[in-house]
Amino acid sequence: MNHRILFRAPGGPEVLEWAEAPLTAPGPGEARVRHTAIGVNYIDIYQRSGAYPVPLPAALGFEAAGVVEALGGDVAGLEVGQRVAYVDGPTGAYSEARNHPVARLVPLPGSISDEEAAALIFKGLTAHMLVRRVWRPAKGEWALVHAAAGGVGLILTRWLATEGANVIGVVSTEAKADAVKAEGAHSVLIVPGGGSYGDLASQVRRITGGKGVRVAYDSVGKDSFEASLDSLAPFGLLASFGRSSGALPMVDVADLGRRGGLALQRPSLFPHVADPVDLQAAAKDLFEAHVKGVVRAHIHDRVPLREAARAHRLLESRSTQGALLLIP
Ligand SMILES: NC(=O)c1ccc[n+]([C@@H]2O[C@H](COP(=O)([O-])OP(=O)(O)OC[C@H]3O[C@@H](n4cnc5c(N)ncnc54)[C@H](OP(=O)(O)O)[C@@H]3O)[C@@H](O)[C@H]2O)c1
């Protein structure tokens, strides 16, 4: 019998259930994918906790790698036995196998393993969006990266640094700071869990010779939002792409003007890859960057799929560096 993880009410990791999920034959335009590695992402926690409400009961997970096991009708360009990965809905990646729209599957090249793909495709395509669509790094410009030792953070730091940006990473521990430096960050600032971001902007200004950063990539949200705005150079950009510490504040647009003609963007991976042509092109860029060593898959740990609640506890406890994988 096939199994998946689902939840019937929002709550803590304990709401996650291991449930039977009978498999049907793939419909037109679908393929059945047998998962080999599943990526855990912070959006899974937002959905499980109710921060992003979803219709219930709900399956979880946007990201997995695996092998095509069967094809529905009207499918061209994909074969049984082919290795693939995907990054978007419908949710249900936390499963042993499932049917998925063929248009959303990315064939995997031989240069990347299934585990690397599951660690990279969602987080790496998010970094691709941030360095290609949101702000293209220029040599010598300053960039602030919050949660720099996280799943997205390590990939983003390395990509920015490789292209010549001066990255200031923000993390909560010395061990995480070492990991971020190893990816090429210029400097790393430590804000311990439960600590204040009140002093962050002045530290950023000290490092940048008073100028501030050209761009701040902020996935922490509530706790760091003001410090990110205060860290920007005139006409700088705050790319606010997550909220691991809580919901974002309301913004007075005129205030952005008073603070130096600042720009604010809320980028999302889903529109970045909504067009299947964009999805395949972005994945090609990502796989090439992987071959060149511009991005690396950082696997913090592998957790049995059945123990998804343990993986959620790990991610929420801020104890991970890089990606967590669920293994069916
Ligand atoms: N917009 C998009 O399309 C998109 C796509 C992918 C990811 N994201 C966002 O990017 C962020 C990173 O995702 P990820 O899956 O790679 O997770 P992650 O960065 O591996 O984990 C979250 C990290 O956030 C930091 N953090 C700061 N304050 C926190 C708090 N109060 N509670 C929990 N964590 C806190 C922690 O790092 P420190 O302990 O070092 O502070 C923690 O390790 C998330 O906010 C996610 O929603 C957005």
Tab-separated table of C-alpha atoms and ligand atoms in Angstrom:
chain	number	residue	atom	x	y	z
A	1	MET	CA	0.000	0.000	0.000
A	2	ASN	CA	1.187	3.510	-0.830
A	3	HIS	CA	1.466	6.012	2.033
A	4	ARG	CA	1.614	9.774	2.490
A	5	ILE	CA	1.725	12.346	5.267
A	6	LEU	CA	-1.407	14.421	5.832
A	7	PHE	CA	-2.957	16.632	8.510
A	8	ARG	CA	-6.626	17.174	9.395
A	9	ALA	CA	-6.273	20.343	11.500
A	10	PRO	CA	-3.562	23.015	11.715
A	11	GLY	CA	-1.158	22.745	14.643
A	12	GLY	CA	2.253	21.592	15.785
A	13	PRO	CA	4.286	18.765	14.209
A	14	GLU	CA	2.127	16.232	16.092
A	15	VAL	CA	-0.791	16.845	13.672
A	16	LEU	CA	1.143	15.074	10.903
A	17	GLU	CA	-0.298	11.597	10.212
A	18	TRP	CA	1.106	8.628	8.300
A	19	ALA	CA	-1.858	7.603	6.139
A	20	GLU	CA	-2.636	5.080	3.425
A	21	ALA	CA	-3.003	6.693	-0.002
A	22	PRO	CA	-4.187	4.263	-2.692
A	23	LEU	CA	-2.641	5.013	-6.066
A	24	THR	CA	-4.824	5.438	-9.130
A	25	ALA	CA	-3.581	5.150	-12.708
A	26	PRO	CA	-2.139	8.490	-13.867
A	27	GLY	CA	-4.701	10.594	-15.739
A	28	PRO	CA	-4.198	12.456	-19.037
A	29	GLY	CA	-1.121	14.683	-18.836
A	30	GLU	CA	0.068	13.013	-15.631
A	31	ALA	CA	2.935	10.730	-14.625
A	32	ARG	CA	3.237	8.544	-11.560
A	33	VAL	CA	6.461	9.409	-9.754
A	34	ARG	CA	7.975	7.020	-7.197
A	35	HIS	CA	9.814	9.339	-4.809
A	36	THR	CA	13.384	8.659	-3.756
A	37	ALA	CA	14.041	11.899	-1.829
A	38	ILE	CA	11.678	14.649	-0.665
A	39	GLY	CA	12.685	18.201	0.264
A	40	VAL	CA	11.368	19.831	3.447
A	41	ASN	CA	10.692	23.556	3.074
A	42	TYR	CA	9.597	26.259	5.470
A	43	ILE	CA	6.379	26.745	3.498
A	44	ASP	CA	5.390	23.228	4.647
A	45	ILE	CA	5.537	24.541	8.214
A	46	TYR	CA	3.481	27.628	7.360
A	47	GLN	CA	0.806	25.338	5.895
A	48	ARG	CA	0.888	22.802	8.743
A	49	SER	CA	0.720	25.516	11.434
A	50	GLY	CA	-2.130	27.404	9.757
A	51	ALA	CA	-0.012	30.506	8.995
A	52	TYR	CA	-0.895	29.810	5.329
A	53	PRO	CA	-4.421	28.292	5.575
A	54	VAL	CA	-5.180	25.388	3.216
A	55	PRO	CA	-8.346	23.291	2.680
A	56	LEU	CA	-8.358	20.309	5.091
A	57	PRO	CA	-7.500	17.475	5.301
A	58	ALA	CA	-4.351	18.427	3.438
A	59	ALA	CA	-1.360	16.653	1.929
A	60	LEU	CA	1.987	18.395	2.370
A	61	GLY	CA	5.095	19.035	0.337
A	62	PHE	CA	6.083	20.838	-2.857
A	63	GLU	CA	9.471	19.299	-3.658
A	64	ALA	CA	10.621	15.782	-4.505
A	65	ALA	CA	12.844	13.751	-6.790
A	66	GLY	CA	12.088	10.283	-8.068
A	67	VAL	CA	11.527	7.983	-10.994
A	68	VAL	CA	8.644	7.945	-13.493
A	69	GLU	CA	6.770	4.701	-12.939
A	70	ALA	CA	3.783	5.080	-15.267
A	71	LEU	CA	2.427	7.577	-17.777
A	72	GLY	CA	-1.146	8.715	-18.424
A	73	GLY	CA	-2.521	9.591	-21.851
A	74	ASP	CA	-1.447	12.595	-23.935
A	75	VAL	CA	2.094	12.549	-22.576
A	76	ALA	CA	5.060	13.225	-24.845
A	77	GLY	CA	8.731	13.735	-24.093
A	78	LEU	CA	8.904	11.640	-20.928
A	79	GLU	CA	9.580	7.933	-20.445
A	80	VAL	CA	8.993	5.330	-17.784
A	81	GLY	CA	12.227	4.961	-15.800
A	82	GLN	CA	13.260	8.600	-16.268
A	83	ARG	CA	14.550	10.521	-13.218
A	84	VAL	CA	12.630	13.714	-12.497
A	85	ALA	CA	12.059	16.371	-9.825
A	86	TYR	CA	9.426	19.023	-9.169
A	87	VAL	CA	8.899	22.157	-7.117
A	88	ASP	CA	5.240	22.989	-6.968
A	89	GLY	CA	1.694	21.946	-6.315
A	90	PRO	CA	-0.659	20.355	-5.970
A	91	THR	CA	0.917	19.544	-2.607
A	92	GLY	CA	1.570	15.895	-1.789
A	93	ALA	CA	5.321	15.459	-2.132
A	94	TYR	CA	5.386	13.915	1.379
A	95	SER	CA	4.400	10.535	-0.082
A	96	GLU	CA	5.950	7.310	-1.301
A	97	ALA	CA	4.540	7.816	-4.802
A	98	ARG	CA	1.968	10.103	-6.395
A	99	ASN	CA	0.646	11.287	-9.749
A	100	HIS	CA	1.879	14.703	-10.872
A	101	PRO	CA	1.303	16.908	-13.944
A	102	VAL	CA	3.958	16.106	-16.547
A	103	ALA	CA	4.250	19.802	-17.474
A	104	ARG	CA	5.606	20.460	-13.980
A	105	LEU	CA	8.272	17.718	-14.012
A	106	VAL	CA	11.920	18.555	-14.628
A	107	PRO	CA	14.033	15.716	-16.114
A	108	LEU	CA	17.228	15.271	-14.072
A	109	PRO	CA	20.635	15.229	-15.789
A	110	GLY	CA	23.218	12.602	-14.830
A	111	SER	CA	25.286	15.292	-13.090
A	112	ILE	CA	22.909	15.508	-10.129
A	113	SER	CA	21.821	12.745	-7.747
A	114	ASP	CA	18.231	12.349	-6.587
A	115	GLU	CA	19.157	13.555	-3.098
A	116	GLU	CA	21.013	16.573	-4.451
A	117	ALA	CA	18.004	17.410	-6.637
A	118	ALA	CA	15.605	17.171	-3.689
A	119	ALA	CA	17.925	19.415	-1.653
A	120	LEU	CA	18.388	21.931	-4.462
A	121	ILE	CA	15.435	22.271	-6.753
A	122	PHE	CA	13.003	24.283	-4.592
A	123	LYS	CA	15.646	26.189	-2.647
A	124	GLY	CA	17.996	26.580	-5.624
A	125	LEU	CA	15.253	27.847	-7.919
A	126	THR	CA	14.316	30.326	-5.187
A	127	ALA	CA	17.940	31.508	-5.176
A	128	HIS	CA	17.798	31.634	-8.995
A	129	MET	CA	14.759	33.908	-8.763
A	130	LEU	CA	16.560	36.121	-6.248
A	131	VAL	CA	19.821	36.482	-8.241
A	132	ARG	CA	18.327	36.566	-11.725
A	133	ARG	CA	14.869	38.102	-11.582
A	134	VAL	CA	14.898	40.166	-8.371
A	135	TRP	CA	18.438	41.583	-8.378
A	136	ARG	CA	21.362	40.532	-10.520
A	137	PRO	CA	24.513	40.738	-8.409
A	138	ALA	CA	27.157	43.194	-9.572
A	139	LYS	CA	30.807	42.982	-8.591
A	140	GLY	CA	31.587	44.761	-5.342
A	141	GLU	CA	27.976	45.589	-4.429
A	142	TRP	CA	26.778	44.792	-0.933
A	143	ALA	CA	24.045	42.258	-0.172
A	144	LEU	CA	22.549	41.320	3.211
A	145	VAL	CA	21.324	37.704	3.508
A	146	HIS	CA	19.254	36.664	6.530
A	147	ALA	CA	19.107	33.002	7.654
A	148	ALA	CA	22.285	32.647	5.588
A	149	ALA	CA	23.012	29.106	6.863
A	150	GLY	CA	19.509	27.850	6.027
A	151	GLY	CA	18.355	25.789	3.074
A	152	VAL	CA	17.964	28.772	0.749
A	153	GLY	CA	20.565	30.850	2.585
A	154	LEU	CA	23.678	28.746	1.918
A	155	ILE	CA	22.815	28.428	-1.779
A	156	LEU	CA	22.039	32.141	-2.125
A	157	THR	CA	25.194	33.207	-0.279
A	158	ARG	CA	27.446	31.112	-2.514
A	159	TRP	CA	25.710	32.230	-5.714
A	160	LEU	CA	25.952	35.933	-4.812
A	161	ALA	CA	29.562	35.638	-3.642
A	162	THR	CA	30.621	33.710	-6.747
A	163	GLU	CA	29.261	36.515	-8.902
A	164	GLY	CA	31.248	39.117	-7.001
A	165	ALA	CA	28.779	40.543	-4.498
A	166	ASN	CA	29.979	41.287	-0.964
A	167	VAL	CA	27.640	39.215	1.172
A	168	ILE	CA	26.884	40.012	4.796
A	169	GLY	CA	25.201	36.936	6.229
A	170	VAL	CA	23.051	36.908	9.363
A	171	VAL	CA	22.807	33.726	11.484
A	172	SER	CA	22.087	32.747	15.082
A	173	THR	CA	25.204	30.752	16.051
A	174	GLU	CA	28.988	30.666	15.584
A	175	ALA	CA	28.780	27.240	13.917
A	176	LYS	CA	26.357	28.610	11.342
A	177	ALA	CA	28.645	31.625	10.815
A	178	ASP	CA	31.501	29.254	9.916
A	179	ALA	CA	29.288	27.498	7.351
A	180	VAL	CA	28.318	30.827	5.757
A	181	LYS	CA	31.938	32.013	5.592
A	182	ALA	CA	32.798	28.754	3.823
A	183	GLU	CA	30.319	29.730	1.079
A	184	GLY	CA	32.207	32.981	0.445
A	185	ALA	CA	30.456	35.566	2.629
A	186	HIS	CA	32.437	38.765	3.225
A	187	SER	CA	31.170	39.044	6.834
A	188	VAL	CA	28.734	37.269	9.104
A	189	LEU	CA	26.696	38.884	11.879
A	190	ILE	CA	25.271	36.817	14.713
A	191	VAL	CA	21.835	37.500	16.186
A	192	PRO	CA	21.214	34.691	18.708
A	193	GLY	CA	17.751	33.093	18.861
A	194	GLY	CA	15.535	35.362	20.971
A	195	GLY	CA	18.085	38.179	20.520
A	196	SER	CA	17.424	41.672	19.162
A	197	TYR	CA	18.030	42.898	15.617
A	198	GLY	CA	18.211	46.447	17.032
A	199	ASP	CA	21.954	46.788	16.475
A	200	LEU	CA	22.101	45.053	13.079
A	201	ALA	CA	21.826	48.138	10.842
A	202	SER	CA	24.666	49.952	12.608
A	203	GLN	CA	26.876	46.858	12.225
A	204	VAL	CA	26.002	46.719	8.521
A	205	ARG	CA	26.892	50.394	8.126
A	206	ARG	CA	30.207	49.838	9.906
A	207	ILE	CA	31.086	46.974	7.531
A	208	THR	CA	30.010	48.868	4.407
A	209	GLY	CA	31.865	52.071	5.298
A	210	GLY	CA	28.631	53.865	6.154
A	211	LYS	CA	26.916	53.171	2.825
A	212	GLY	CA	24.500	50.363	3.663
A	213	VAL	CA	23.642	47.442	1.380
A	214	ARG	CA	22.238	47.599	-2.155
A	215	VAL	CA	19.890	44.696	-1.441
A	216	ALA	CA	18.611	42.868	1.642
A	217	TYR	CA	17.259	39.329	1.171
A	218	ASP	CA	15.034	38.845	4.189
A	219	SER	CA	13.259	35.521	4.786
A	220	VAL	CA	12.916	36.008	8.549
A	221	GLY	CA	10.124	38.603	8.327
A	222	LYS	CA	8.621	40.032	11.505
A	223	ASP	CA	11.765	40.214	13.684
A	224	SER	CA	14.215	41.448	11.031
A	225	PHE	CA	12.056	43.596	8.727
A	226	GLU	CA	12.840	47.008	10.277
A	227	ALA	CA	16.555	46.205	10.602
A	228	SER	CA	16.635	45.242	6.921
A	229	LEU	CA	15.098	48.552	5.847
A	230	ASP	CA	17.530	50.431	8.097
A	231	SER	CA	20.472	48.560	6.537
A	232	LEU	CA	19.750	49.671	2.953
A	233	ALA	CA	21.689	52.266	0.985
A	234	PRO	CA	19.571	54.987	-0.689
A	235	PHE	CA	17.381	53.417	-3.404
A	236	GLY	CA	18.214	49.985	-2.010
A	237	LEU	CA	15.881	47.014	-2.365
A	238	LEU	CA	14.340	44.906	0.377
A	239	ALA	CA	13.462	41.505	-1.092
A	240	SER	CA	11.150	40.191	1.624
A	241	PHE	CA	10.656	36.560	0.644
A	242	GLY	CA	9.703	34.733	3.836
A	243	ARG	CA	8.454	35.025	7.390
A	244	SER	CA	10.052	32.332	9.546
A	245	SER	CA	9.761	34.601	12.648
A	246	GLY	CA	6.165	35.672	12.008
A	247	ALA	CA	3.908	37.797	9.824
A	248	LEU	CA	5.247	40.925	8.152
A	249	PRO	CA	4.244	44.379	9.419
A	250	MET	CA	1.980	46.705	7.447
A	251	VAL	CA	4.039	49.135	5.378
A	252	ASP	CA	3.484	52.863	4.883
A	253	VAL	CA	4.642	53.390	1.296
A	254	ALA	CA	5.481	57.061	1.925
A	255	ASP	CA	7.824	55.900	4.694
A	256	LEU	CA	9.921	54.052	2.096
A	257	GLY	CA	10.459	57.418	0.400
A	258	ARG	CA	11.456	59.149	3.623
A	259	ARG	CA	13.967	56.403	4.387
A	260	GLY	CA	15.913	57.029	1.159
A	261	GLY	CA	13.760	56.147	-1.853
A	262	LEU	CA	13.732	52.475	-0.909
A	263	ALA	CA	12.135	49.646	-2.913
A	264	LEU	CA	10.219	46.747	-1.389
A	265	GLN	CA	9.437	43.497	-3.195
A	266	ARG	CA	7.713	40.301	-2.043
A	267	PRO	CA	9.078	37.740	-4.548
A	268	SER	CA	7.632	34.219	-4.840
A	269	LEU	CA	9.015	31.110	-6.529
A	270	PHE	CA	5.635	30.063	-7.911
A	271	PRO	CA	5.196	32.908	-10.451
A	272	HIS	CA	8.929	32.636	-11.240
A	273	VAL	CA	8.409	29.114	-12.639
A	274	ALA	CA	4.672	29.192	-13.479
A	275	ASP	CA	5.332	29.070	-17.224
A	276	PRO	CA	6.679	25.582	-18.066
A	277	VAL	CA	9.227	27.186	-20.414
A	278	ASP	CA	10.513	29.358	-17.544
A	279	LEU	CA	10.587	26.327	-15.239
A	280	GLN	CA	12.763	24.267	-17.592
A	281	ALA	CA	15.042	27.234	-18.407
A	282	ALA	CA	15.544	28.082	-14.734
A	283	ALA	CA	16.213	24.417	-13.885
A	284	LYS	CA	18.780	24.259	-16.709
A	285	ASP	CA	20.543	27.343	-15.249
A	286	LEU	CA	20.474	25.739	-11.808
A	287	PHE	CA	21.903	22.412	-13.004
A	288	GLU	CA	24.657	24.260	-14.910
A	289	ALA	CA	25.438	26.300	-11.793
A	290	HIS	CA	25.627	23.010	-9.867
A	291	VAL	CA	28.077	21.491	-12.359
A	292	LYS	CA	30.262	24.625	-12.152
A	293	GLY	CA	30.190	24.590	-8.335
A	294	VAL	CA	28.344	27.925	-8.189
A	295	VAL	CA	25.686	26.177	-6.097
A	296	ARG	CA	26.112	23.180	-3.804
A	297	ALA	CA	23.566	20.856	-2.247
A	298	HIS	CA	23.906	20.970	1.534
A	299	ILE	CA	22.092	18.066	3.147
A	300	HIS	CA	21.778	18.584	6.891
A	301	ASP	CA	20.105	15.232	7.515
A	302	ARG	CA	17.914	12.490	6.064
A	303	VAL	CA	14.770	11.563	8.015
A	304	PRO	CA	12.421	8.657	7.231
A	305	LEU	CA	9.257	9.998	5.539
A	306	ARG	CA	7.143	8.420	8.265
A	307	GLU	CA	8.948	10.670	10.799
A	308	ALA	CA	8.119	13.932	8.997
A	309	ALA	CA	7.076	15.453	12.347
A	310	ARG	CA	10.669	15.028	13.566
A	311	ALA	CA	11.947	16.857	10.479
A	312	HIS	CA	9.528	19.734	11.166
A	313	ARG	CA	10.703	19.960	14.782
A	314	LEU	CA	14.309	20.124	13.585
A	315	LEU	CA	13.619	22.891	11.054
A	316	GLU	CA	11.563	24.966	13.505
A	317	SER	CA	14.202	24.602	16.227
A	318	ARG	CA	16.706	26.503	14.023
A	319	SER	CA	19.214	23.703	14.452
A	320	THR	CA	19.620	22.842	10.748
A	321	GLN	CA	22.184	24.051	8.216
A	322	GLY	CA	21.137	23.489	4.610
A	323	ALA	CA	18.357	21.123	3.546
A	324	LEU	CA	16.439	18.387	5.335
A	325	LEU	CA	15.365	15.397	3.257
A	326	LEU	CA	12.585	12.889	3.873
A	327	ILE	CA	13.400	9.429	2.585
A	328	PRO	CA	10.454	7.133	1.708
B	1	LIG	N1	9.177	33.419	-1.482
B	1	LIG	C1	9.475	32.199	-1.900
B	1	LIG	O1	9.107	31.789	-2.996
B	1	LIG	C2	10.267	31.296	-1.002
B	1	LIG	C3	10.776	30.093	-1.508
B	1	LIG	C4	11.570	29.298	-0.653
B	1	LIG	C5	11.784	29.705	0.672
B	1	LIG	N2	11.228	30.861	1.100
B	1	LIG	C6	11.460	31.327	2.488
B	1	LIG	O2	12.840	31.293	2.743
B	1	LIG	C7	13.055	31.010	4.106
B	1	LIG	C8	14.045	29.884	4.213
B	1	LIG	O3	13.400	28.651	3.892
B	1	LIG	P1	14.151	27.295	4.178
B	1	LIG	O4	13.160	26.218	3.893
B	1	LIG	O5	15.461	27.320	3.481
B	1	LIG	O6	14.366	27.364	5.778
B	1	LIG	P2	15.728	27.609	6.585
B	1	LIG	O7	16.335	28.903	6.158
B	1	LIG	O8	16.553	26.387	6.491
B	1	LIG	O9	15.179	27.720	8.054
B	1	LIG	C9	14.723	28.937	8.570
B	1	LIG	C10	15.838	29.723	9.261
B	1	LIG	O10	15.318	31.009	9.593
B	1	LIG	C11	16.031	31.516	10.688
B	1	LIG	N3	15.109	32.098	11.674
B	1	LIG	C12	15.201	33.354	12.159
B	1	LIG	N4	14.239	33.574	13.046
B	1	LIG	C13	13.523	32.438	13.151
B	1	LIG	C14	12.411	32.061	13.939
B	1	LIG	N5	11.825	32.914	14.804
B	1	LIG	N6	11.917	30.805	13.801
B	1	LIG	C15	12.482	29.948	12.940
B	1	LIG	N7	13.555	30.256	12.157
B	1	LIG	C16	14.071	31.493	12.271
B	1	LIG	C17	16.819	30.360	11.303
B	1	LIG	O11	18.186	30.582	11.004
B	1	LIG	P3	19.120	31.244	12.165
B	1	LIG	O12	18.927	30.356	13.379
B	1	LIG	O13	20.502	31.212	11.639
B	1	LIG	O14	18.582	32.627	12.391
B	1	LIG	C18	16.303	29.129	10.575
B	1	LIG	O15	17.289	28.132	10.458
B	1	LIG	C19	11.676	30.745	4.728
B	1	LIG	O16	11.225	31.945	5.320
B	1	LIG	C20	10.840	30.418	3.523
B	1	LIG	O17	9.489	30.692	3.712
B	1	LIG	C21	10.484	31.660	0.305
